[in-house]
Amino acid sequence: MARYTPSLFVLLFLMLATSPIHARQINISINDYQFLPNTQTVDLGDSVKWTNNHTQSHDVTEKNFLWASIALIKGDSFTQAFNTAGSYSFYCSFHPGMTGKIIVRTPKETQINIGKEIITQKPKRLPIALNLDGKNTDQVYLGSYIVNAQGGCADCHSCPSYAAGHDPFKGETKQFNASSYLAGGKAFGPFVSANLTPDSNGKPDGMTLNQFKYLMRSGKKPHITGDILQVMPWPVYGNMSDVDLEAMYAYLSSIPKLAQPSRSACQ
């Protein structure tokens, strides 16, 4: 982890990276006497649209009467936005045997899910295998979200940041470069970004958790006295909670170990 003074661009990037993901519209079909699917998980801000494709009239009524549609004839639809996390059971008041449920994730659950999808969703945005032995998987996936979606760590610690043919700045489908992922080696003047992958003992950049937290909050590497990191915006990252820093550490401990590329390979 080396240095450049945090620029306005970096600060704006971090602000944008922490904003909510784009809201989606989820569709549920009313077919015969069923809601299909009858259980759906959504994120805060998402909306659900029920469309009646049955010749019979139906409605959509939340069990605690928080919301309800009018009677929907064939072709009619009803849309409800969800801005509070929780579980919402619904049914058709004309046919009470027709039931369903909407589960709205908390913001943290959404972050964990995004972090997991970065690694597992097909096509993969980051084709690596994580070592999850003995680890809290939710903590690791939260760390994936912070490292890959908020922190932009691959921008400085992967060389190059994106796989060949998958550079979003060239209008290509985004995929992180797995061959040197977070292995450092990128030069910023006289400074070179550190290899964040785990050492033979599973420690990112050879650091214990406490040493990692100390570096993130002080800008000082644990075994080097006097120097303060001059590239990484640790004054920004150091504001993160212990929970987030511990999740980052758990994730960095789980990624494949790689050798740092040479300077010539990073030109």
Coordinates of N, CA and C in Angstrom, one line a residue, residues 148-267:
N148 N -14.1 -4.6 -3.5 CA -14.4 -4.5 -4.9 C -15.4 -3.5 -5.4
A149 N -16.3 -3.1 -4.5 CA -17.4 -2.2 -4.9 C -17.2 -0.8 -4.3
Q150 N -16.6 -0.7 -3.1 CA -16.5 0.6 -2.4 C -15.1 1.1 -2.5
G151 N -14.1 0.3 -2.1 CA -12.8 0.8 -1.9 C -12.0 0.9 -3.2
G152 N -12.4 0.2 -4.3 CA -11.6 0.3 -5.5 C -10.2 -0.1 -5.4
C153 N -9.9 -1.1 -4.5 CA -8.6 -1.5 -4.2 C -7.8 -2.1 -5.4
A154 N -8.5 -2.7 -6.4 CA -7.9 -3.2 -7.5 C -7.3 -2.2 -8.4
D155 N -7.8 -0.9 -8.3 CA -7.3 0.1 -9.2 C -5.8 0.4 -9.0
C156 N -5.4 0.3 -7.7 CA -4.0 0.5 -7.4 C -3.2 -0.7 -7.1
H157 N -3.9 -1.8 -6.7 CA -3.2 -3.0 -6.3 C -3.2 -4.2 -7.2
S158 N -3.8 -4.0 -8.4 CA -3.8 -5.0 -9.5 C -3.2 -4.4 -10.7
C159 N -2.4 -5.2 -11.4 CA -1.6 -4.6 -12.6 C -1.7 -5.6 -13.8
P160 N -2.6 -5.3 -14.7 CA -3.6 -4.2 -14.8 C -4.8 -4.5 -14.0
S161 N -5.7 -3.5 -13.8 CA -6.8 -3.7 -13.0 C -7.9 -4.6 -13.6
Y162 N -8.0 -4.6 -14.9 CA -9.0 -5.4 -15.6 C -8.4 -6.4 -16.5
A163 N -9.2 -7.5 -16.7 CA -8.7 -8.5 -17.6 C -8.7 -8.0 -19.1
A164 N -7.9 -8.6 -19.9 CA -7.8 -8.2 -21.3 C -9.2 -8.4 -22.0
G165 N -9.6 -7.4 -22.7 CA -10.9 -7.4 -23.3 C -12.1 -7.2 -22.4
H166 N -11.8 -6.8 -21.1 CA -12.9 -6.6 -20.1 C -12.7 -5.3 -19.4
D167 N -12.2 -4.3 -20.1 CA -11.9 -3.0 -19.5 C -13.2 -2.1 -19.7
P168 N -13.9 -1.8 -18.6 CA -15.1 -1.0 -18.8 C -14.9 0.4 -19.3
F169 N -13.7 1.0 -19.1 CA -13.3 2.3 -19.6 C -13.2 2.3 -21.2
K170 N -13.2 1.1 -21.8 CA -13.1 0.9 -23.2 C -14.5 0.5 -23.7
G171 N -15.5 0.5 -22.9 CA -16.8 0.0 -23.3 C -17.0 -1.4 -23.2
E172 N -16.1 -2.2 -22.6 CA -16.1 -3.6 -22.6 C -16.8 -4.1 -21.3
T173 N -17.3 -5.3 -21.3 CA -17.9 -5.9 -20.1 C -16.8 -6.1 -19.0
K174 N -17.2 -5.5 -17.8 CA -16.2 -5.5 -16.7 C -15.9 -6.9 -16.2
Q175 N -14.6 -7.1 -16.0 CA -14.1 -8.3 -15.3 C -12.7 -7.9 -14.7
F176 N -12.6 -8.1 -13.4 CA -11.3 -7.8 -12.7 C -10.2 -8.8 -13.2
N177 N -9.0 -8.3 -13.2 CA -7.9 -9.2 -13.6 C -7.5 -10.1 -12.5
A178 N -7.8 -11.4 -12.7 CA -7.6 -12.4 -11.7 C -6.1 -12.8 -11.6
S179 N -5.4 -12.7 -12.7 CA -4.0 -13.2 -12.8 C -3.0 -12.5 -11.9
S180 N -3.3 -11.2 -11.6 CA -2.5 -10.5 -10.6 C -3.3 -9.7 -9.6
Y181 N -4.5 -10.3 -9.3 CA -5.4 -9.6 -8.5 C -4.9 -9.2 -7.1
L182 N -4.8 -7.9 -6.8 CA -4.4 -7.4 -5.5 C -2.9 -7.8 -5.2
A183 N -2.1 -8.2 -6.2 CA -0.7 -8.5 -5.9 C 0.2 -7.3 -6.0
G184 N -0.3 -6.1 -6.2 CA 0.5 -4.9 -6.1 C 1.4 -4.8 -7.4
G185 N 2.4 -4.0 -7.1 CA 3.4 -3.8 -8.2 C 3.2 -2.6 -9.1
K186 N 2.1 -1.8 -8.9 CA 1.8 -0.7 -9.7 C 2.6 0.5 -9.1
A187 N 3.3 1.2 -10.0 CA 4.2 2.3 -9.6 C 3.5 3.7 -9.6
F188 N 3.7 4.4 -8.5 CA 3.2 5.8 -8.4 C 4.4 6.7 -8.1
G189 N 5.1 7.1 -9.1 CA 6.4 7.8 -8.9 C 7.3 6.8 -8.3
P190 N 7.9 7.2 -7.1 CA 8.9 6.3 -6.5 C 8.2 5.2 -5.6
F191 N 6.9 5.3 -5.5 CA 6.2 4.3 -4.6 C 5.6 3.2 -5.5
V192 N 5.5 2.0 -4.9 CA 5.0 0.9 -5.5 C 3.9 0.3 -4.6
S193 N 2.7 0.0 -5.2 CA 1.7 -0.6 -4.4 C 2.0 -2.0 -3.9
A194 N 1.6 -2.2 -2.6 CA 1.9 -3.5 -1.9 C 1.1 -4.7 -2.5
N195 N 1.7 -5.8 -2.2 CA 1.0 -7.1 -2.5 C 0.1 -7.4 -1.3
L196 N -1.2 -7.3 -1.6 CA -2.2 -7.5 -0.5 C -2.6 -9.0 -0.3
T197 N -2.1 -9.9 -1.2 CA -2.6 -11.3 -1.1 C -1.9 -11.9 0.1
P198 N -2.5 -13.0 0.6 CA -2.0 -13.6 1.8 C -0.7 -14.3 1.7
D199 N 0.1 -14.2 2.8 CA 1.4 -14.9 2.8 C 1.1 -16.4 3.1
S200 N 2.2 -17.1 3.3 CA 2.1 -18.6 3.5 C 1.3 -18.9 4.8
N201 N 1.2 -17.9 5.7 CA 0.4 -18.1 6.9 C -1.0 -17.5 6.8
G202 N -1.4 -17.1 5.6 CA -2.7 -16.6 5.4 C -2.9 -15.2 5.8
K203 N -1.8 -14.4 6.0 CA -1.9 -13.0 6.5 C -1.7 -12.1 5.3
P204 N -2.7 -11.2 5.0 CA -2.6 -10.2 3.9 C -1.4 -9.3 4.1
D205 N -0.6 -9.3 3.1 CA 0.7 -8.4 3.2 C 1.5 -8.8 4.4
G206 N 1.3 -10.0 5.0 CA 2.1 -10.4 6.1 C 1.6 -9.8 7.4
M207 N 0.4 -9.2 7.5 CA 0.0 -8.5 8.7 C -1.1 -9.3 9.4
T208 N -1.0 -9.2 10.8 CA -2.1 -9.7 11.6 C -3.3 -8.7 11.5
L209 N -4.4 -9.1 12.0 CA -5.6 -8.2 12.0 C -5.3 -6.9 12.7
N210 N -4.7 -6.9 13.8 CA -4.4 -5.7 14.6 C -3.5 -4.8 13.8
Q211 N -2.5 -5.4 13.2 CA -1.5 -4.6 12.4 C -2.2 -4.0 11.2
F212 N -3.1 -4.7 10.6 CA -3.9 -4.2 9.4 C -4.7 -3.0 9.8
K213 N -5.4 -3.1 11.0 CA -6.2 -2.0 11.5 C -5.3 -0.8 11.8
Y214 N -4.2 -1.0 12.4 CA -3.3 0.0 12.7 C -2.8 0.8 11.4
L215 N -2.5 0.0 10.4 CA -2.0 0.6 9.1 C -3.2 1.4 8.5
M216 N -4.4 0.9 8.5 CA -5.5 1.6 7.9 C -5.8 2.9 8.6
R217 N -5.5 3.0 9.9 CA -5.9 4.1 10.6 C -4.7 5.1 10.9
S218 N -3.5 4.6 10.7 CA -2.4 5.5 10.9 C -1.5 5.8 9.7
G219 N -1.7 4.9 8.7 CA -0.8 5.0 7.5 C 0.5 4.5 7.7
K220 N 0.8 3.8 8.8 CA 2.1 3.3 9.1 C 2.2 1.7 9.0
K221 N 3.1 1.2 8.3 CA 3.3 -0.2 8.2 C 3.9 -0.7 9.5
P222 N 3.5 -1.9 10.0 CA 3.8 -2.3 11.4 C 5.3 -2.5 11.6
H223 N 6.1 -2.9 10.6 CA 7.5 -3.2 10.8 C 8.5 -2.1 10.3
I224 N 7.9 -0.9 9.9 CA 8.7 0.2 9.4 C 8.4 1.4 10.3
T225 N 9.4 2.0 10.9 CA 9.2 3.1 11.7 C 9.5 4.4 11.0
G226 N 8.7 5.4 11.3 CA 9.0 6.8 10.8 C 8.2 7.1 9.5
D227 N 8.0 6.2 8.6 CA 7.4 6.5 7.3 C 5.9 6.4 7.4
I228 N 5.2 7.2 6.7 CA 3.8 7.2 6.5 C 3.4 7.0 5.1
L229 N 2.5 6.1 4.8 CA 2.2 5.7 3.4 C 1.8 6.9 2.6
Q230 N 2.3 7.0 1.4 CA 2.1 8.2 0.6 C 1.3 8.1 -0.6
V231 N 0.6 7.0 -0.8 CA -0.2 6.8 -2.0 C -1.7 6.4 -1.5
M232 N -1.8 5.4 -0.8 CA -3.1 4.9 -0.4 C -3.9 6.0 0.5
P233 N -5.1 6.3 0.2 CA -5.9 7.2 0.9 C -6.3 6.7 2.3
W234 N -5.4 6.3 3.1 CA -5.7 5.7 4.4 C -6.5 6.7 5.3
P235 N -6.3 8.0 5.2 CA -7.1 8.9 6.0 C -8.6 8.8 5.8
V236 N -9.0 8.3 4.6 CA -10.4 8.1 4.2 C -10.8 6.7 4.7
Y237 N -10.0 5.7 4.4 CA -10.3 4.3 4.7 C -10.3 4.1 6.3
G238 N -9.5 4.9 6.9 CA -9.3 4.7 8.4 C -10.6 5.1 9.2
N239 N -11.5 5.8 8.5 CA -12.8 6.1 9.1 C -13.8 4.9 9.2
M240 N -13.4 3.8 8.6 CA -14.3 2.7 8.6 C -14.4 2.1 9.9
S241 N -15.5 1.4 10.2 CA -15.7 0.7 11.5 C -14.9 -0.5 11.6
D242 N -14.7 -1.0 12.8 CA -14.0 -2.2 13.1 C -14.7 -3.4 12.3
V243 N -16.0 -3.4 12.2 CA -16.7 -4.5 11.5 C -16.3 -4.5 10.0
D244 N -16.2 -3.3 9.4 CA -15.8 -3.2 8.0 C -14.4 -3.6 7.8
L245 N -13.5 -3.1 8.7 CA -12.1 -3.4 8.5 C -11.8 -4.9 8.7
E246 N -12.5 -5.5 9.7 CA -12.4 -7.0 9.9 C -12.9 -7.8 8.7
A247 N -14.0 -7.2 8.1 CA -14.5 -7.9 6.9 C -13.5 -7.8 5.8
M248 N -12.9 -6.7 5.6 CA -11.8 -6.5 4.5 C -10.7 -7.5 4.8
Y249 N -10.3 -7.6 6.0 CA -9.2 -8.5 6.4 C -9.5 -10.0 6.1
A250 N -10.8 -10.3 6.5 CA -11.3 -11.7 6.2 C -11.3 -12.0 4.7
Y251 N -11.7 -11.0 3.9 CA -11.7 -11.3 2.5 C -10.3 -11.4 1.9
L252 N -9.4 -10.5 2.3 CA -8.0 -10.5 1.8 C -7.3 -11.8 2.3
S253 N -7.7 -12.3 3.4 CA -7.1 -13.6 3.8 C -7.6 -14.8 3.0
S254 N -8.7 -14.6 2.3 CA -9.3 -15.7 1.5 C -9.0 -15.7 0.1
I255 N -8.4 -14.7 -0.5 CA -8.1 -14.7 -1.9 C -6.8 -15.5 -2.2
P256 N -6.6 -15.8 -3.5 CA -5.4 -16.6 -3.8 C -4.1 -15.8 -3.6
K257 N -3.1 -16.5 -3.1 CA -1.8 -16.0 -2.9 C -1.1 -15.8 -4.3
L258 N -0.6 -14.6 -4.6 CA 0.1 -14.4 -5.9 C 1.4 -13.6 -5.6
A259 N 2.3 -13.8 -6.5 CA 3.6 -13.1 -6.5 C 3.4 -11.7 -7.0
Q260 N 4.1 -10.7 -6.5 CA 4.0 -9.3 -7.0 C 4.6 -9.2 -8.3
P261 N 3.9 -8.6 -9.3 CA 4.5 -8.5 -10.7 C 5.7 -7.6 -10.6
S262 N 6.6 -7.8 -11.6 CA 7.7 -6.9 -11.7 C 7.3 -5.5 -12.2
R263 N 8.1 -4.5 -12.0 CA 7.8 -3.2 -12.5 C 7.6 -3.2 -14.0
S264 N 8.5 -4.0 -14.7 CA 8.3 -4.0 -16.2 C 7.0 -4.6 -16.6
A265 N 6.5 -5.5 -15.9 CA 5.2 -6.2 -16.2 C 4.0 -5.2 -16.0
C266 N 4.3 -4.1 -15.2 CA 3.2 -3.2 -14.9 C 3.2 -1.9 -15.7
Q267 N 4.1 -1.9 -16.7 CA 4.2 -0.6 -17.5 C 3.0 -0.6 -18.4

